[in-house]
XYZ file of C-alpha atoms in Angstrom:
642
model
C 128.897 74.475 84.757
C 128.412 78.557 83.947
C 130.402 79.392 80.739
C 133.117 82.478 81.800
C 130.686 84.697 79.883
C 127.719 83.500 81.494
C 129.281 84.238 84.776
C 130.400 87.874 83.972
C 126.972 88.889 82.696
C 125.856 87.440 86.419
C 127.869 87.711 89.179
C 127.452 91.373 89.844
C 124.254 92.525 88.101
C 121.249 90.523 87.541
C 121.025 89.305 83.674
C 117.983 90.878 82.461
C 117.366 88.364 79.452
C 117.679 85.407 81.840
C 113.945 85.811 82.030
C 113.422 85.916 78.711
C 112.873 82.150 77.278
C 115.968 82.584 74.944
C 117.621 84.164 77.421
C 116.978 80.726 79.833
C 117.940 78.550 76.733
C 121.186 80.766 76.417
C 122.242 80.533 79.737
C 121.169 77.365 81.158
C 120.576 76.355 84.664
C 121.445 78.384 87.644
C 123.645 76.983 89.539
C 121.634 75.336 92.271
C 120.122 73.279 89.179
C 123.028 71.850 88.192
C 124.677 68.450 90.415
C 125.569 70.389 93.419
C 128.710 71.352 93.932
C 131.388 71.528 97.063
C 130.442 75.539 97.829
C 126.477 74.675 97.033
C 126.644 71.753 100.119
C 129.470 73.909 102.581
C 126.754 76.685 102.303
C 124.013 74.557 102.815
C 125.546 72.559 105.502
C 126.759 76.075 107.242
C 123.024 77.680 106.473
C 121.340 74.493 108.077
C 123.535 74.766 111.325
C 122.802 78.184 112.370
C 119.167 77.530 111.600
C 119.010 74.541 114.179
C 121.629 76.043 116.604
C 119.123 78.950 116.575
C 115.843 77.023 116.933
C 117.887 74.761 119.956
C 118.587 78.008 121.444
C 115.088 79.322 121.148
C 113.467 75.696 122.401
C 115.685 75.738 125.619
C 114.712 78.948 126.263
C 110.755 77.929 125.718
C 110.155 74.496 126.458
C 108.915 74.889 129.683
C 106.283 77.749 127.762
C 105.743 76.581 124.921
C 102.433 74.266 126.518
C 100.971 77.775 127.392
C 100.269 78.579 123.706
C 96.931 77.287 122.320
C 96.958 74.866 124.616
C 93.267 73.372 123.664
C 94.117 73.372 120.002
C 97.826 71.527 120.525
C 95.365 68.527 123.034
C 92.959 68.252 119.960
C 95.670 67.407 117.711
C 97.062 65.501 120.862
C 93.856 63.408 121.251
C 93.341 62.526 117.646
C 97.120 61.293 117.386
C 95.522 58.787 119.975
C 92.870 57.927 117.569
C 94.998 56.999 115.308
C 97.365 55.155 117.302
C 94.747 52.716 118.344
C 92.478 52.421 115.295
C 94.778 53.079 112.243
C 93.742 53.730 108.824
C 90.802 51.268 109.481
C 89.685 53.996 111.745
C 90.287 56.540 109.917
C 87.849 55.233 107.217
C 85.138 53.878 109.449
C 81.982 55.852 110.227
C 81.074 54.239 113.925
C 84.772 55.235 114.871
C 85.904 57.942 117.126
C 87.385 59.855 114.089
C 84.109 59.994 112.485
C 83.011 62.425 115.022
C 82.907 66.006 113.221
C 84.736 67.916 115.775
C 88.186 65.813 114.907
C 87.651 68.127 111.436
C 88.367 71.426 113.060
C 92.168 70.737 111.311
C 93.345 68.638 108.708
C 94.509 65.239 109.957
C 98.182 65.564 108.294
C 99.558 67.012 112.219
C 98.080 64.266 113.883
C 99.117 61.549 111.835
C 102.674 62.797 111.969
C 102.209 63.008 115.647
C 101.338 59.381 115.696
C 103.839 58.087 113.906
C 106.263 59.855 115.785
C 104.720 58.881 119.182
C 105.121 54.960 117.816
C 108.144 55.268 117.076
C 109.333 57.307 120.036
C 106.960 57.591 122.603
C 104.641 60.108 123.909
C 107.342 62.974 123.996
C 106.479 66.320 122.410
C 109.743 67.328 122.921
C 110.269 64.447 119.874
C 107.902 66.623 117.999
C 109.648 69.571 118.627
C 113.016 68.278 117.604
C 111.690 67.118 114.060
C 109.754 70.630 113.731
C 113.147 72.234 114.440
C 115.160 69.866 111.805
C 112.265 70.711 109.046
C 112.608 74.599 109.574
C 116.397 74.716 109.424
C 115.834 72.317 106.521
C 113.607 75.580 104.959
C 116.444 77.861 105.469
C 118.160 75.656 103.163
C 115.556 75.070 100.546
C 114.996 79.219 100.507
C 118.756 79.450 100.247
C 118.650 76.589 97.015
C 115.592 78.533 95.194
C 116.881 81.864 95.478
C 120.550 80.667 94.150
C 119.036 78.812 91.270
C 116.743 82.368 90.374
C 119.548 84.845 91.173
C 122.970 83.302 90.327
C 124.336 86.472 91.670
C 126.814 85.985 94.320
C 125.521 86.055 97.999
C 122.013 86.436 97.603
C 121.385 82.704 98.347
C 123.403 82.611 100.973
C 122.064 86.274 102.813
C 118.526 84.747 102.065
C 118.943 81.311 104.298
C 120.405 83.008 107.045
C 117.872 85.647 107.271
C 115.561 82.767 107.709
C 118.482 80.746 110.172
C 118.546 84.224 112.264
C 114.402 85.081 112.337
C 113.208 84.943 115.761
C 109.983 84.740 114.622
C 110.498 81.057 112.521
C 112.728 80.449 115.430
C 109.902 80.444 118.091
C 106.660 79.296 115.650
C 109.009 75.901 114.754
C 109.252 74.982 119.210
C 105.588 75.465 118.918
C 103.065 72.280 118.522
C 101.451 73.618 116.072
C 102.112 72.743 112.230
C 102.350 76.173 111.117
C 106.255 76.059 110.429
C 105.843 72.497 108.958
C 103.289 73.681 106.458
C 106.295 75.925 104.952
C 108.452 73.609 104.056
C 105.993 71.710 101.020
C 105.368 75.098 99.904
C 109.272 76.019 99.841
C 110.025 72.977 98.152
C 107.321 73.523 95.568
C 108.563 76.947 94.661
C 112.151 75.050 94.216
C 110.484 72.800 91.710
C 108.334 75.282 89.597
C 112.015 77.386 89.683
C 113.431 73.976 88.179
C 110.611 73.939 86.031
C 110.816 77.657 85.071
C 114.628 76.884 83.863
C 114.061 73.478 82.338
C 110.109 72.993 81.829
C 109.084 69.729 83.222
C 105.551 68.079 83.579
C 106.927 65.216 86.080
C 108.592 68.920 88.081
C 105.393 70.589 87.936
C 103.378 67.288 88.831
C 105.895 67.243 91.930
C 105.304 70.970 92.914
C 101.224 70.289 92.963
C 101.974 67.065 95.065
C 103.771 69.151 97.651
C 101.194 72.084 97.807
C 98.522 69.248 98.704
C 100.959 67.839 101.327
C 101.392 71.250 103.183
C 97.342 71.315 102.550
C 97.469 67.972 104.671
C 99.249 69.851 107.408
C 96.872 73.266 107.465
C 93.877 74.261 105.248
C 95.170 77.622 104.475
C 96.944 76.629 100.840
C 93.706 74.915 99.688
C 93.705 77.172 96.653
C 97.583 77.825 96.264
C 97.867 75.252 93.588
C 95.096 77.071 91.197
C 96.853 80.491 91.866
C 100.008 78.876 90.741
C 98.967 77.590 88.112
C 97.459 80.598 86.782
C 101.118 82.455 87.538
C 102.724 79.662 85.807
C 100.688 81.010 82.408
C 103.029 84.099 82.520
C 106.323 81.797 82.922
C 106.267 79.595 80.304
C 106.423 79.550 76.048
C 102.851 79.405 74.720
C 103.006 75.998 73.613
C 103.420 74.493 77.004
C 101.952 76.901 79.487
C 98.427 75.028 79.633
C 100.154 71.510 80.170
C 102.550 72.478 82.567
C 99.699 74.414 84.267
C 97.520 71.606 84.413
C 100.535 69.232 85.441
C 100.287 71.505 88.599
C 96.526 71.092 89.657
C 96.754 67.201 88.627
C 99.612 66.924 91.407
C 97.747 69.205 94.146
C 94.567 66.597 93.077
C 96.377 63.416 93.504
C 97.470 64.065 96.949
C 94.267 66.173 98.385
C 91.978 63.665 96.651
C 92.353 60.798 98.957
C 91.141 63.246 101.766
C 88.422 64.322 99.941
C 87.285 60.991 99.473
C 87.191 59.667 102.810
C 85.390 62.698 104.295
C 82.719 62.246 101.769
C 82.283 58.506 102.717
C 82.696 59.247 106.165
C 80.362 62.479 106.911
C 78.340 61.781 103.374
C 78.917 65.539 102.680
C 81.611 67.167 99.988
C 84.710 68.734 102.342
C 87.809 69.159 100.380
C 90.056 68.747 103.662
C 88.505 70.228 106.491
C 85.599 72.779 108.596
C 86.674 75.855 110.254
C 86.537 78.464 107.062
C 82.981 79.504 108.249
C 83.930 79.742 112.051
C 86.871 81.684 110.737
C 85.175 83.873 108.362
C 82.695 84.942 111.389
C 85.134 85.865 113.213
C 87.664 87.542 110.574
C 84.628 89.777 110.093
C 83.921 90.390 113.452
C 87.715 91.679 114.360
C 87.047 94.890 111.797
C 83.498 95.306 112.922
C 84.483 98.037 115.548
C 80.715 99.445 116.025
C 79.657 95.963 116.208
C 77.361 96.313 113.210
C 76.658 93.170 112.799
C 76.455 91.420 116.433
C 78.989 88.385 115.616
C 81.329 87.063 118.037
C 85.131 87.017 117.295
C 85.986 84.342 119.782
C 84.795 80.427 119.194
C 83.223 80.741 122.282
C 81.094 83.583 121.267
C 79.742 81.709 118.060
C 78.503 78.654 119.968
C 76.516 80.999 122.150
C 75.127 82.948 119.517
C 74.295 80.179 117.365
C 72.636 78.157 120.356
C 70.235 81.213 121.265
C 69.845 82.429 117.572
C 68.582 78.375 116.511
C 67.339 77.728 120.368
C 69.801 74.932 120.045
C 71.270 74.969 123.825
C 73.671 71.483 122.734
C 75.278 73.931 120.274
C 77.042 75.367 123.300
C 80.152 73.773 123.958
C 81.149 72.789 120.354
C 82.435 73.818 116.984
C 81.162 70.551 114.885
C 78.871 68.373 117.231
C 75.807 68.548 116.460
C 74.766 69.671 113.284
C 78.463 70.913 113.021
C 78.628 70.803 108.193
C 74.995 72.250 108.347
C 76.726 75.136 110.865
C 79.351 75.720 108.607
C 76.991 76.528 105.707
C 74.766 78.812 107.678
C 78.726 80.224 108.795
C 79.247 81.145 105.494
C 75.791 82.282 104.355
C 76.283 84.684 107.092
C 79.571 86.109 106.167
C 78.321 86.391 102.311
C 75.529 88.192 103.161
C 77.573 90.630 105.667
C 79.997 91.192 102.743
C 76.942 91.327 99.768
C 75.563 94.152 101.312
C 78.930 95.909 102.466
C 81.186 95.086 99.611
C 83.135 98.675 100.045
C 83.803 98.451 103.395
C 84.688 94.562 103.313
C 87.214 95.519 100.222
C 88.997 97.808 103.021
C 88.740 94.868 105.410
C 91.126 92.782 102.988
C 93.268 95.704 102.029
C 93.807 96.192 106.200
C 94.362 92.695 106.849
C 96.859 92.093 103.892
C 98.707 95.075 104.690
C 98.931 93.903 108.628
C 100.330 90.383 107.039
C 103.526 92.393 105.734
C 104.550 93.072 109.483
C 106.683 90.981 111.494
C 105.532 89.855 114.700
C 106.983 90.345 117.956
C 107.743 87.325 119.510
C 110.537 86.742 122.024
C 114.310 86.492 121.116
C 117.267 84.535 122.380
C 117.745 85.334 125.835
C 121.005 86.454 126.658
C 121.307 84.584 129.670
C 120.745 80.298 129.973
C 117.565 79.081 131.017
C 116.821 76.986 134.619
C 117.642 73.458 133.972
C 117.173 73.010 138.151
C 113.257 70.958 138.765
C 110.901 73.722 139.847
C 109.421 71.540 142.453
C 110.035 72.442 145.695
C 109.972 70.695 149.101
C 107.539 71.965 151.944
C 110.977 72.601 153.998
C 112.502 75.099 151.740
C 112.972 78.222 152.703
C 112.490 81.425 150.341
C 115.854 83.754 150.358
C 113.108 86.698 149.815
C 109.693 87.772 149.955
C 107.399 90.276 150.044
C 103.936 89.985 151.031
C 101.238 92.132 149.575
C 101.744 94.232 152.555
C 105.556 94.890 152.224
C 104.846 94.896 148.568
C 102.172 97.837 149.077
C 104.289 99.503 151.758
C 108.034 99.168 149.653
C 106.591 99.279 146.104
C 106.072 101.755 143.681
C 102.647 102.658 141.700
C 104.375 104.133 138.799
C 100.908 105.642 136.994
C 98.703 107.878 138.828
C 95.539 106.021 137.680
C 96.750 102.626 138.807
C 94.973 101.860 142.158
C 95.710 99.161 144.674
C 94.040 97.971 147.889
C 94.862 95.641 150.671
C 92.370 92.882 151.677
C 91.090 92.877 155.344
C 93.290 90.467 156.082
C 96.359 91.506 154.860
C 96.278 88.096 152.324
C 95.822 90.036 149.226
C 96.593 92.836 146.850
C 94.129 93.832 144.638
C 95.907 95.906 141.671
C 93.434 97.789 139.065
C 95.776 98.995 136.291
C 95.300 102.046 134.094
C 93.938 102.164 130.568
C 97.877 102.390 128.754
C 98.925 99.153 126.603
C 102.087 98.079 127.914
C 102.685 100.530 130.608
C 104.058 99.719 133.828
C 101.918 99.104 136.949
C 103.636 98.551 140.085
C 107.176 97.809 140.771
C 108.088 96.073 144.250
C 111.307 96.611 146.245
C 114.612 95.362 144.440
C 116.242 92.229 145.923
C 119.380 90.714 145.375
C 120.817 87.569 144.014
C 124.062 85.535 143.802
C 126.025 85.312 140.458
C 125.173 82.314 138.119
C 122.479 80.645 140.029
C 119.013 79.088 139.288
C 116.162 81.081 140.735
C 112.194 80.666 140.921
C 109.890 83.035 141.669
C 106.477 82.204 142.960
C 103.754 84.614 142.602
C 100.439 83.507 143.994
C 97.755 85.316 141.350
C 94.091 85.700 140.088
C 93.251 88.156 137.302
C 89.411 89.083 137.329
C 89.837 90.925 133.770
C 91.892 91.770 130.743
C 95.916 90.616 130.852
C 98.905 91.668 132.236
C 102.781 90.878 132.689
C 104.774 89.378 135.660
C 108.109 90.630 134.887
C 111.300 90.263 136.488
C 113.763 92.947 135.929
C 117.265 94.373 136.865
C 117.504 97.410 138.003
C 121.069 98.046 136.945
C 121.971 100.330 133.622
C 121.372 97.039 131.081
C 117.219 96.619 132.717
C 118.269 93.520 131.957
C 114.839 91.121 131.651
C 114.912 88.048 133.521
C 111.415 86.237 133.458
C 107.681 87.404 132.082
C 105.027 85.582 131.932
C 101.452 86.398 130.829
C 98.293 85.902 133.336
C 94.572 86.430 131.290
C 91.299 85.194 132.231
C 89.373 81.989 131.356
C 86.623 82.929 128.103
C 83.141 82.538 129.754
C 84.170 82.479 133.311
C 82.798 85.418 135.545
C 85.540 87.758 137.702
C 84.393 85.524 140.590
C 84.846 82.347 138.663
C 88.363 82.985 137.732
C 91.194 80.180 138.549
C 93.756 81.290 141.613
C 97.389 80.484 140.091
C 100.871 79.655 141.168
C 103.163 80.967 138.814
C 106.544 80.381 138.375
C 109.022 82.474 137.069
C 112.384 80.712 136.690
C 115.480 82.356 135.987
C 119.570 82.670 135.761
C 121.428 85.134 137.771
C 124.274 87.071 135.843
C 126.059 89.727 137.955
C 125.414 89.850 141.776
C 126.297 93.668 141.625
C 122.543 93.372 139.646
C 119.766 94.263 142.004
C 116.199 92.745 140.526
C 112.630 93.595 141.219
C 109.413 92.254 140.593
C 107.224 94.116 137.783
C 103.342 94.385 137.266
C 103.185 95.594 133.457
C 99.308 95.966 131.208
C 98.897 93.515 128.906
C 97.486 95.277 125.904
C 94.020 94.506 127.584
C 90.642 95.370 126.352
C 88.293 97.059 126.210
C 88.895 97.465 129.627
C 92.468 97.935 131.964
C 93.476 94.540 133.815
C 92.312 93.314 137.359
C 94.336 91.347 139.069
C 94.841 90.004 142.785
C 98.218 89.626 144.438
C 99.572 87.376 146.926
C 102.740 86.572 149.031
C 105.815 87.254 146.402
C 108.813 84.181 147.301
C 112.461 83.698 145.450
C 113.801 80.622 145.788
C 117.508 79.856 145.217
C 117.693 76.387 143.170
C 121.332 75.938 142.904
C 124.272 76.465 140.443
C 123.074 77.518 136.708
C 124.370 75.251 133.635
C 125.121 76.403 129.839
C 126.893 79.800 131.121
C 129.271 79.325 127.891
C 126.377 80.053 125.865
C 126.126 83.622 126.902
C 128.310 84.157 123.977
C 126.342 82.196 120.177
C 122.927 83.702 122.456
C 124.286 87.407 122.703
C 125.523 87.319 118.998
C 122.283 85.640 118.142
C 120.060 88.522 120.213
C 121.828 91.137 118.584
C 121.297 90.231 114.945
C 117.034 89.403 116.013
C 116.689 92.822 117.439
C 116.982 93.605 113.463
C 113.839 91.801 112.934
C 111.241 94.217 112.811
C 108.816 95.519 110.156
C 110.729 98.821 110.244
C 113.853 97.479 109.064
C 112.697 94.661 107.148
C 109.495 95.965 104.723
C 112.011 98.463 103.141
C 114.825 95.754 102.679
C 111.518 93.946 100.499
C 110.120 96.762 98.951
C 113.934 97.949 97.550
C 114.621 94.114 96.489
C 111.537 94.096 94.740
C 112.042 97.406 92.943
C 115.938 96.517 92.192
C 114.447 93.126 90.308
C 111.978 95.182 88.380
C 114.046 97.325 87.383
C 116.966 94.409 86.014
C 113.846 92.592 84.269
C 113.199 90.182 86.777
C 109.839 90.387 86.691
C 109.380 85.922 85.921
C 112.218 85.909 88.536
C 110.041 87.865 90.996
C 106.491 86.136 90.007
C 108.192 82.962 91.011
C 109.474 84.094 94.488
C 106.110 86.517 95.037
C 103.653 83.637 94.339
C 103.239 82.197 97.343
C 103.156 85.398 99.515
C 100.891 87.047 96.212
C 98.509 84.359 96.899
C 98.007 84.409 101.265
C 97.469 88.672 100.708
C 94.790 87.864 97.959
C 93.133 84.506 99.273
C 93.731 84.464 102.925
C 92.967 88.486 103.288
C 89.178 87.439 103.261
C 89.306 85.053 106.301
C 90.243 85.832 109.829
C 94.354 85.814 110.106
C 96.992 84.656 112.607
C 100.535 85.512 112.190
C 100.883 81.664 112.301
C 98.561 81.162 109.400
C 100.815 83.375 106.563
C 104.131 82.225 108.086
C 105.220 81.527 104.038
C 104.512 85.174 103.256
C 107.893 86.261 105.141
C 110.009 83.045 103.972
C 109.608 84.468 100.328
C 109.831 87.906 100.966
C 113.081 87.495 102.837
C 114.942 87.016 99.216
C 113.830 90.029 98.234
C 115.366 91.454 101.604
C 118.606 89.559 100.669
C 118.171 90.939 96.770
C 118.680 94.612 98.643
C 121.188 93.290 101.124
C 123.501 91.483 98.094
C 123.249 95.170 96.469
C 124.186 97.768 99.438
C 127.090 94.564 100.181
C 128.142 95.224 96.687
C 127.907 98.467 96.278
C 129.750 99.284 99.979
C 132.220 97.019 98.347
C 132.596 98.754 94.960
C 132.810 102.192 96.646
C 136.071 100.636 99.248
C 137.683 99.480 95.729
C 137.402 102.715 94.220
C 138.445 104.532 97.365
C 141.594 102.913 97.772
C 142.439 103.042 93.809
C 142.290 106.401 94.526
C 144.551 106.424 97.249
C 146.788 104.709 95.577
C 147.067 106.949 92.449
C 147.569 109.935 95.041
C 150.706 108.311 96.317
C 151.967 107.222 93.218
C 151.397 110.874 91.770
């Protein structure tokens, strides 16, 4: 336990000598460090249940979405799980066996083998998947909550940190997703918990541990490959002279141990050195290509792109179709050799590349929030005999809609079968907005919207026309890489929704997509809304209203300047070992990862971390609001008394 002087230096301002090594020797372990106490597990326990009633929320919203989002990545991972499933670890090691074949390297194999195990256990369900994705990320709104207690004994910072994660909408919707991008997060959280453990009380079995995890979150996605070397080079600054290099080392032996074994097998497999997996070339390519506006250097930025360029520039048509297979290491190399000699002979401009890109990894993305309304729970499937309470055809929608920009145009096929919409050249403006309709309180709903987009992407929105513009569906349409405007798939879409208010008049919305470099294309047929039947979950208007609310607070605006004051307020109370510890891991993905192309999904960590510096400026302004009330009403008081 804290001595009473201990916790008066702490509990309102941060200690500066805490960092000091005396200072850690004087005052012993932060709380979190200690046997945990009753408040450490009520606030972990509270923490870890907002997290997963959040992420519940945000997967009932989703789940019937979620299959829309890199759909042929999540069937790769998919199809290896299979692999795996019917050949095991004999498989996995054999040359002649399906898993040998290079194009199962696009990812490490970490996803897939979870996937398998959790398929033999459970069955073929990805909503299984889900639910243990969801568990792990509330589980990281814990474990951010533990390491920022055990830094910052100061009271509520912990707790403000975890529920900044709990509340993200952004973790929220990445951990429904099958993908292993939240996954990933969690080794990396728990190894910045150990090297804090090991920063209080040096350890080499701790450090050893916090290596092992950074190669487990390496099994899981490539991007950490070189997170263990970067933290062991921080941990140099951390620790007394005499045991920096062997703690330091501790580190890389642990990241070794556990990347090693992958290592091995690829080189016995493919008989080539590949620390865990290919994609860094086909990535670099194309993280080069997304800041090549003049198109300087003539490379692709989509996959599809490089196998065409790669099968003309060798005369190689097989090498159009896939990544890895043929030839798919030597590819790689010649990937690289590209990108090096791009960047050797425009190392200014590819400097400002990295500066851009790191800079656009501090922003939050915008992803969808709670909905304030329950989603369908009614089958969309409907019978041949059911009859739509309203629809508009693409000649009612023509005649009783509204063009709402002056340089959208629309025209009506010969046969009345078809709208054809070109949009204008705005990023998210609205199109066309059909006739409002109206709908019973509390019901299940599905629109059907017969589509084909020849070019760029748009919305399909449904919204209310009331005061709230309340938004009821959207849905994204784009068009198939490498298929002409002719070639392009017709779609059904649905659009399933809940009622609220039957005072609430809706209407159908055709909004841009943020398409390029030219405005969307898209055809139109017969609009029908189908009544399903009563909606379920009404009672949780309320947690998802509360919930919305707080996520609309997510957004780089609000958020960067919570960080940047956090960061200056532990500067300036001699934090700086405090900070190095919470800033590796985000120091790291804007130095390493800055060089490669970038996905939100990829630096997911980055905004984990900084959200303790957030809840470092949150803690203060609490504190300060709090100290300012006290004072107030002293003052008040002395006034009556005099």
């Amino acid at each position: 336990m804290r001595t009473e002087e201990h916790s008066a230096e702490t509990d309102t301002r941060f200690s500066a000598n805490e960092d000091t090594d005396e200072g850690r020797r004087r005052t012993g372990l932060g709380p979190s460090l200690q046997a945990p106490g009753k408040k450490v597990i009520l606030l972990s326990l509270i923490i870890f249940i907002v997290a997963l009633g959040v992420r519940l929320l945000s997967w009932h919203d989703t789940r019937r979405e979620v299959w829309n989002v890199q759909t042929v990545v999540v069937e790769d991972y998919r199809n290896i799980a299979r692999m795996f499933r019917e050949g095991g670890l004999r498989a996995f090691l054999s040359r002649t066996s399906p898993l040998a074949n290079p194009n199962t390297l696009n990812h490490p194999p970490g996803y897939s083998i979870l996937m398998a195990m959790l398929f033999s256990i459970f069955g073929e369900s990805d909503t299984t998947i889900q639910f243990f994705q969801i568990t792990c990320d509330a589980l990281a709104a814990v474990m951010l909550f533990l390491i920022v207690s055990a830094l910052l004994p100061t009271r509520g910072v912990g707790p403000i940190a975890g529920l900044l994660v709990a509340l993200s909408p952004q973790f929220a919707w990445n951990s429904v997703l099958l993908l292993p991008d939240t996954l990933s997060v969690l080794p990396l959280l728990l190894a910045v918990y150990c090297l804090a453990r090991a920063y209080r009380r040096p350890s080499l079995s701790t450090m050893i541990l916090a290596g092992a995890l950074v190669g487990l979150s390496c099994w899981l996605r490539a991007n950490a490959m070189l997170l263990a070397p970067f933290m062991a080079l921080a941990s140099l600054f951390l620790f007394e002279r005499s045991r920096r290099f062997s703690l330091a080392a501790a580190l890389l032996c642990g990241a070794l141990l556990v990347i090693a074994p992958l290592t091995i097998r690829n080189a016995l497999v493919f008989g080539h050195f590949i620390p865990l997996s290919l994609g860094a070339g086909q990535t670099f390519l194309e993280g080069i290509a997304d800041y090549d506006e003049e198109k300087r250097f003539g490379i692709p930025e989509t996959d599809m792109g490089i196998m065409k360029m790669e099968a003309e520039m060798y005369n190689r048509p097989d090498y159009y179709g896939t990544l890895f297979n043929p030839d798919g290491i030597a590819r790689e190399r010649m990937r690289l050799a590209m990108g090096f000699k791009i960047i050797r002979a425009h190392p200014a401009w590819f400097l400002g590349v990295m500066v851009r890109r790191g800079a656009s990894m501090l922003r939050l993305e915008r992803v969808r929030l709670t909905s304030a309304e329950p989603p369908v729970t009614h089958s969309l499937a409907l019978a041949d005999d059911v009859a739509p309470v309203w629809s508009n055809s693409p000649a009612e929608l023509l005649a009783g809609g509204t063009l709402t920009s002056a340089q959208t145009s629309v025209t009506l096929s010969p046969d009345g079968g078809t709208l054809r919409l070109t949009g204008d050249d705005s990023k998210y403006g609205v199109q066309l907005a059909s006739a409002s309709f109206p709908v019973n309180a509390d019901r299940d709903y599905v629109l059907v919207v017969p589509v084909k987009i020849e070019r760029g992407r748009a919305f399909i929105q449904i919204m209310g026309t009331g005061g709230s513009k309340t938004l009821y569906a959207s849905t994204i349409v784009e068009t198939v890489e490498a298929k002409t405007p002719e070639e392009q798939p017709a779609r059904m879409l649905r659009l399933p929704f809940v009622s609220r208010s039957a005072a609430d008049r809706l209407q159908v919305l055709i909004t841009n997509g943020a398409s390029k470099p030219a405005p969307p294309i898209l055809q139109l047929g017969a609009i029908k809304l189908f009544e399903l039947g009563p909606a379920a979950y009404v009672w949780t208007r309320y947690p998802r209203l509360l919930t919305r609310a707080v996520q609309k607070l997510f957004l780089t605006a609000v958020m960067l300047p919570l960080t940047l004051i956090g960061i200056i307020l532990l500067i300036r109370d001699g934090r700086a070992r405090t900070l190095l510890v919470l800033l590796v891991v985000p120091a790291y993905y804007l130095c390493v990862q800055s060089a490669t192309h970038t996905e939100y999904r990829y630096v997911l960590a980055v905004h984990y971390l900084l959200f303790a510096a957030s809840a470092v400026t949150l803690s203060w302004l609490g504190s300060n609001f709090l100290e300012g009330l006290a004072k107030a009403a002293k003052r008040i008081q002395s006034q009556i008394r005099n």
